[in-house]
CSV table of C-alpha atoms and ligand atoms in Angstrom, one decimal:
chain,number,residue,atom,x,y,z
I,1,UNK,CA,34.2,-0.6,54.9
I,2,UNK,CA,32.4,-3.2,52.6
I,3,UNK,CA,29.0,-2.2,53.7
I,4,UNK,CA,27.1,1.4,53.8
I,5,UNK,CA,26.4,2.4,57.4
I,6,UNK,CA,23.5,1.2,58.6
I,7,UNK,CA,21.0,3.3,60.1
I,8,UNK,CA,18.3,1.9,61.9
I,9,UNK,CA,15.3,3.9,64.2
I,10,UNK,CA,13.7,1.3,67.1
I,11,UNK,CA,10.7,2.9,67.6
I,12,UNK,CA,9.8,1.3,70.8
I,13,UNK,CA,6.4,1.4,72.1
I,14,UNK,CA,5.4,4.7,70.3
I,15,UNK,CA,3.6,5.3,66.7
I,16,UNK,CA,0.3,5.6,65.9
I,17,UNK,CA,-0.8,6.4,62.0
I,18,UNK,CA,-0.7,9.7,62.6
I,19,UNK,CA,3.5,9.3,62.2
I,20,UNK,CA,3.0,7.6,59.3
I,21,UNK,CA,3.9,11.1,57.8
I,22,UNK,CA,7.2,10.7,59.4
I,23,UNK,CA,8.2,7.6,58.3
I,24,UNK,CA,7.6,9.1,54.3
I,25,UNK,CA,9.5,12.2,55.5
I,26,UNK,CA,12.4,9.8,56.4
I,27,UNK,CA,11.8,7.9,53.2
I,28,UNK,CA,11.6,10.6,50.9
I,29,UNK,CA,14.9,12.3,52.5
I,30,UNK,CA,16.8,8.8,52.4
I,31,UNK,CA,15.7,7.9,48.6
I,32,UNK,CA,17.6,11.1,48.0
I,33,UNK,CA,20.9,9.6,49.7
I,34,UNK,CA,23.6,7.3,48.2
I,35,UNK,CA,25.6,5.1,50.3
I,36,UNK,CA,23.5,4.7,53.6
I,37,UNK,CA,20.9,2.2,54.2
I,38,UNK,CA,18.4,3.5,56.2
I,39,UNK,CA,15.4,1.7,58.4
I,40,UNK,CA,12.6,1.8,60.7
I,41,UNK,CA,11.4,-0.6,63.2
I,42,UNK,CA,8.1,0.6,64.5
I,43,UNK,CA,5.2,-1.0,66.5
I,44,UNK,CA,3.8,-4.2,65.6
I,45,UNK,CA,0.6,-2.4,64.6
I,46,UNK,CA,2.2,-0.1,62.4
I,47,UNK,CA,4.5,-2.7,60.6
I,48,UNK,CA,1.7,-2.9,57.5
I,49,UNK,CA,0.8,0.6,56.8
I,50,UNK,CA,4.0,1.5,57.4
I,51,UNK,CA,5.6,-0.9,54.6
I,52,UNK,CA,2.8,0.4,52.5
I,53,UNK,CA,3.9,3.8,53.1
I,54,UNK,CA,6.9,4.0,52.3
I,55,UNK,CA,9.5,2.8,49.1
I,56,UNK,CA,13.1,2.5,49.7
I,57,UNK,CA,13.5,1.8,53.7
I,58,UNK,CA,13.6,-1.1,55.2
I,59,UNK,CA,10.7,-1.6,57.9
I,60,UNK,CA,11.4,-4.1,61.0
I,61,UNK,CA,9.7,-4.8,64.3
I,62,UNK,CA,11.2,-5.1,67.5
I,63,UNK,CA,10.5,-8.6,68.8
I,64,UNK,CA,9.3,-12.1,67.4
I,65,UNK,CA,8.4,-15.5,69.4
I,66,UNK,CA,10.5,-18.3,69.5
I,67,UNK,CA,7.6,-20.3,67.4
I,68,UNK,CA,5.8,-20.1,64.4
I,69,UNK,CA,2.5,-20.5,65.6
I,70,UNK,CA,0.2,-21.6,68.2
I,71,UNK,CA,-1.3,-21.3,71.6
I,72,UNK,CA,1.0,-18.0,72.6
I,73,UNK,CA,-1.8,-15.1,73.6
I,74,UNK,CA,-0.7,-11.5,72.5
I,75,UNK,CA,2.3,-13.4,71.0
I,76,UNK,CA,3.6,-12.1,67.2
I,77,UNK,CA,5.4,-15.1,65.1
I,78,UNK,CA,8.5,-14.6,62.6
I,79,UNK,CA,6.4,-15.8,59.8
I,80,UNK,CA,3.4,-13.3,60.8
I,81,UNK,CA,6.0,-10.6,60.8
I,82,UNK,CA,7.1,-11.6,56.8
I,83,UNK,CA,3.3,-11.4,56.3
I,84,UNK,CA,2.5,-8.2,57.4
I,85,UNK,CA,5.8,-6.9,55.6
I,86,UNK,CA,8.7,-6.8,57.7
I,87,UNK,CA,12.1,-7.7,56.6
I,88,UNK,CA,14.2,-7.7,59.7
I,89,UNK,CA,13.2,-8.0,63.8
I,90,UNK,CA,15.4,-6.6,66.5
I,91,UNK,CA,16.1,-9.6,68.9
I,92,UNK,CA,17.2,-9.4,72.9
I,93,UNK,CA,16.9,-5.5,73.3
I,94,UNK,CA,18.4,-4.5,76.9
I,95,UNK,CA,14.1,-3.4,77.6
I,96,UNK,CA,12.9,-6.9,76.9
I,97,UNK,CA,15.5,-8.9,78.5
I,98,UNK,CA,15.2,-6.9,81.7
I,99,UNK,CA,11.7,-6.2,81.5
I,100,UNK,CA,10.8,-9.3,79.9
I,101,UNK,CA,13.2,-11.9,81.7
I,102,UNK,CA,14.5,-12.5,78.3
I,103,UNK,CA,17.9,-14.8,79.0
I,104,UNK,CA,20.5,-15.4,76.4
I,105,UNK,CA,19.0,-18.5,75.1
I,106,UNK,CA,15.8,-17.2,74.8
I,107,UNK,CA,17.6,-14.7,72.2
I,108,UNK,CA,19.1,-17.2,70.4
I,109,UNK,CA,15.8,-18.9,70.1
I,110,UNK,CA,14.3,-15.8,68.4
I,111,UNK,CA,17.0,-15.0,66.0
I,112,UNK,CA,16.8,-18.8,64.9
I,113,UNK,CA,12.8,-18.5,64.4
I,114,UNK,CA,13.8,-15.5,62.6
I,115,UNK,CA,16.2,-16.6,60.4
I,116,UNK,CA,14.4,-19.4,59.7
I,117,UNK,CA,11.3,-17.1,58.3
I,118,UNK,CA,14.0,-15.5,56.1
I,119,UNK,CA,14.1,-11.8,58.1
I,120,UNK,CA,17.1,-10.1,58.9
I,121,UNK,CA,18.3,-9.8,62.6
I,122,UNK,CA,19.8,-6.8,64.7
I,123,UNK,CA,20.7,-8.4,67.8
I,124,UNK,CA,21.0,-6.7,71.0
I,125,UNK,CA,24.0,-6.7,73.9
I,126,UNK,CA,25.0,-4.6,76.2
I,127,UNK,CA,26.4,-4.0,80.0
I,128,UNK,CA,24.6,-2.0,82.7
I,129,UNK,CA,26.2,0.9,84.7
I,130,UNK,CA,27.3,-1.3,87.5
I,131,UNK,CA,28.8,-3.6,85.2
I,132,UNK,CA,30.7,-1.0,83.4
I,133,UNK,CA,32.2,0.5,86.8
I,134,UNK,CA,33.4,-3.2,87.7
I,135,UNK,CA,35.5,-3.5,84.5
I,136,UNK,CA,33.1,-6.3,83.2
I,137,UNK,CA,31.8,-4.5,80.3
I,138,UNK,CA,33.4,-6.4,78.2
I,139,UNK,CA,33.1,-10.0,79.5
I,140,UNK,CA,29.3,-9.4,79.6
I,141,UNK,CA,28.9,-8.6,76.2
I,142,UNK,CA,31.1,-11.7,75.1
I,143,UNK,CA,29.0,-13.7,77.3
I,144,UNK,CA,25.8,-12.4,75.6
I,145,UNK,CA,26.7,-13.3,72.1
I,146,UNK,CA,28.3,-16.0,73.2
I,147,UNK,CA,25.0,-17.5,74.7
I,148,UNK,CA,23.0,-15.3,72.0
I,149,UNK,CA,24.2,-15.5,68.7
I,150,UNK,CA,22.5,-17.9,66.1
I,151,UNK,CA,23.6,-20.8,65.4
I,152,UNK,CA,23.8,-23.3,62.1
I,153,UNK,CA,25.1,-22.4,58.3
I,154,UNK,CA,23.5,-19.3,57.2
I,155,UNK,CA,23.5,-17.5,61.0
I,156,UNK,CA,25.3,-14.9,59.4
I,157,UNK,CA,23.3,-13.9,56.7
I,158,UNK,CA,20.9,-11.0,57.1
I,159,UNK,CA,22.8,-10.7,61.0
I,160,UNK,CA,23.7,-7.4,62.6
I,161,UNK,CA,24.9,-6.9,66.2
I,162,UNK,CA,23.9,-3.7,68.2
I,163,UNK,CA,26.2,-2.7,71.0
I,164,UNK,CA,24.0,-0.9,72.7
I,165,UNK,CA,25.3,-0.1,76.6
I,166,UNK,CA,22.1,0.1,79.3
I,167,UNK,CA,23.4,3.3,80.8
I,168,UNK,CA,23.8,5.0,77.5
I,169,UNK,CA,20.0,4.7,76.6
I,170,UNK,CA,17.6,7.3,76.4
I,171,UNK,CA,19.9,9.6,79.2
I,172,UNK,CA,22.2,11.5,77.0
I,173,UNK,CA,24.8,9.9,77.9
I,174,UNK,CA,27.7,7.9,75.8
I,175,UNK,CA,30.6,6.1,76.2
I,176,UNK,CA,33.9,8.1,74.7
I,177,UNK,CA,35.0,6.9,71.5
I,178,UNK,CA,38.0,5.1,72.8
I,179,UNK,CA,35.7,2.9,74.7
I,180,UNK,CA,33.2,2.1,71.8
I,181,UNK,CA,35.8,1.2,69.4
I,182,UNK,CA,37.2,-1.9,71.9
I,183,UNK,CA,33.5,-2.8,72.5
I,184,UNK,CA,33.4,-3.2,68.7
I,185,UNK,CA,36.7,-5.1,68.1
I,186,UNK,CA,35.7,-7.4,71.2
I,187,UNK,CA,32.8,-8.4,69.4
I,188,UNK,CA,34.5,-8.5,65.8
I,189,UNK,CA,36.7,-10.8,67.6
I,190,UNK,CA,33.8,-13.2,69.2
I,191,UNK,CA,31.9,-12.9,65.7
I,192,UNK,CA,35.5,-14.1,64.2
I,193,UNK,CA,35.6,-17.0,67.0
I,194,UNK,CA,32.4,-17.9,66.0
I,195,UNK,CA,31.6,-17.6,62.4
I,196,UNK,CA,34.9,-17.6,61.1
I,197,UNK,CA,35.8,-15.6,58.2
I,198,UNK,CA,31.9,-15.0,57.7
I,199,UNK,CA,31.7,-12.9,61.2
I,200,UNK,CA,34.1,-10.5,59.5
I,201,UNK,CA,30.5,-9.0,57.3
I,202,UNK,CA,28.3,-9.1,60.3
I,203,UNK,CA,27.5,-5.4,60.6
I,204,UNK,CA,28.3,-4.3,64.1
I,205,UNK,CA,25.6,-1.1,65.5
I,206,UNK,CA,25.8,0.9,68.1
I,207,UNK,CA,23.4,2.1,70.0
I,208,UNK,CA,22.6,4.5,72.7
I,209,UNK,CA,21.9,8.7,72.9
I,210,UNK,CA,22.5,9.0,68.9
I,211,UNK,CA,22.2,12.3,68.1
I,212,UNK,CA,22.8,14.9,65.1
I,213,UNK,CA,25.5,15.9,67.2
I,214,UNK,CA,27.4,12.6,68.3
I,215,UNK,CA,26.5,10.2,65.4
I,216,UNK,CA,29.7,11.2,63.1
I,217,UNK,CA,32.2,10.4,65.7
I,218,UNK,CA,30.5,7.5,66.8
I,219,UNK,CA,30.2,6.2,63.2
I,220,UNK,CA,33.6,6.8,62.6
I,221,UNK,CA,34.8,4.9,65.7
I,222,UNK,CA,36.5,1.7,64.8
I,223,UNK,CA,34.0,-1.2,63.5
I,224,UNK,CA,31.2,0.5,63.9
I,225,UNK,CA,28.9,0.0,61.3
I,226,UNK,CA,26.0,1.6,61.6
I,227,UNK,CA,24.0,3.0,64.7
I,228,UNK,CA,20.6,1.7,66.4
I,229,UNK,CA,18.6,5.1,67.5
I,230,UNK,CA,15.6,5.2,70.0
I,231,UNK,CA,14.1,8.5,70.7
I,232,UNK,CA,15.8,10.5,67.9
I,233,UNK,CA,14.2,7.8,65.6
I,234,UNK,CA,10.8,9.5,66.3
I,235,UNK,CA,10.5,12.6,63.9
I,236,UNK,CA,11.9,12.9,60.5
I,237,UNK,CA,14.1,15.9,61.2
I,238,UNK,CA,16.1,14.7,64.2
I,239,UNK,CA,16.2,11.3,62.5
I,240,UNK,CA,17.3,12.1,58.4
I,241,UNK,CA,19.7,14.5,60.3
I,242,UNK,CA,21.3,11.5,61.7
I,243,UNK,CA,21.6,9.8,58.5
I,244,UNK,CA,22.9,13.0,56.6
I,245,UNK,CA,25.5,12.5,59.7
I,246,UNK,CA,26.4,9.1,59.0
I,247,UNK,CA,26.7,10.1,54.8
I,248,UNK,CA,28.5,12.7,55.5
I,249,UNK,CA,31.5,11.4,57.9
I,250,UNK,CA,31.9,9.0,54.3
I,251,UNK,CA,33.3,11.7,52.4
S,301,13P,P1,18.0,6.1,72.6
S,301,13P,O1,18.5,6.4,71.2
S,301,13P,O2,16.7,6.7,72.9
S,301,13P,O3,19.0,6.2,73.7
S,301,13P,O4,17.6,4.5,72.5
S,301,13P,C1,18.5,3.6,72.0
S,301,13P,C2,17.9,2.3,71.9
S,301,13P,O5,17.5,1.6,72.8
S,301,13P,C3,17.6,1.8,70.5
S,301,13P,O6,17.3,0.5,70.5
């Protein structure tokens, strides 16, 4: 693998400065670690002190508009994010498009207005239960990026794609290994039909009950490049234990 795994906490709607001490925990432990790259995607309100916090993570957030500026109340813009020191945004998460009505196009809008403010992306796909039981697991996900990945000349750059299964999030629960690894050649394959040779260094996440315990064996499954965490994101010790995880399966 070209890349170091990527490892990357979504903080959801949690954080207040008060875990700002986690994020240097997970900084400190991480500048001590070769070969992984490690980051944080917290709250929009914590996206500045956070970046001022902390050295050699990267620090995201976990949703942009579609426009750079204007009459959008409670809205956050790509370019606002660069300001207040983000470097990447999380686009089409399974919570916004069902709780948010986001729609594939919508997606693609995002990661364009990202892109085009210089962050990187981690875009989100993903089935549901009932689509998994029906055997259309993976016809939905090649929908999604087929209706969701960015488009123009330097769409790959900066672009990672979390597969990141509904069911799988925050219940415990995960798909085997077997199962992960032809989600992950089924979108190497759409990334290859779209990019061309470039979709082959689109880092491919996955996301979904990471734990201490599972994240080795999920790293190691086939394409899998890295690994999207939710609620084992939200202290140091459950999260650098993840990391060490992903360093160690490398050696
Ligand atoms: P959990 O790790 O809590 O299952 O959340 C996964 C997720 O949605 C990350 O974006």
């Amino acid at each position: 693998m070209a890349n170091p795994p990527y490892i990357v906490g979504n903080w959801k709607m949690n954080g207040t400065r008060a875990m700002l001490a986690e994020a240097r925990a997970i900084d400190r432990a991480a500048s001590r670690l070769r070969d992984v790259q490690v980051a944080l995607a917290p709250p929009f309100t914590l996206i500045h002190a956070m970046r001022e916090a902390v050295n050699d993570i990267g620090i995201g957030a976990q949703d942009c508009h579609v426009r750079p500026s204007g009459a959008f109340t409670g809205d956050i813009s790509a370019p606002m994010l660069v300001d207040a020191g983000a470097g990447f945004v999380i686009v089409g998460h399974s919570e916004r498009r069902a709780m948010h009505g986001e729609t594939d196009a919508i997606v693609r809008a995002k990661a364009e207005a990202a892109q085009a403010a210089g962050l990187g992306i981690i875009l989100c796909v993903g089935e549901t239960e009932a689509e998994r039981d029906s055997g259309e697991a993976e016809a939905v996900v090649t929908r999604q990026l087929a209706g969701s990945l960015p488009q123009g000349e330097e769409a790959t750059v900066k672009l990672s794609v979390a597969y990141e299964p509904v069911w799988a999030i925050g219940t415990g629960r995960v798909p085997s290994i077997d199962d992960v690894g032809a989600m992950h050649r089924a979108i190497r394959a759409r990334l290859a039909a779209t990019y061309g040779e470039a979709g082959g260094d689109v880092r491919i996440l996955y996301g979904g009950s990471v734990n201490a315990g599972n994240a080795a064996e999920l790293l190691a499954a086939d394409e899998v490049g890295g690994a999207l965490v939710g609620g084992a994101s939200l202290t140091a010790e459950s999260f650098t234990a993840i990391v060490v995880a992903a360093v160690s399966g490398r050696e």
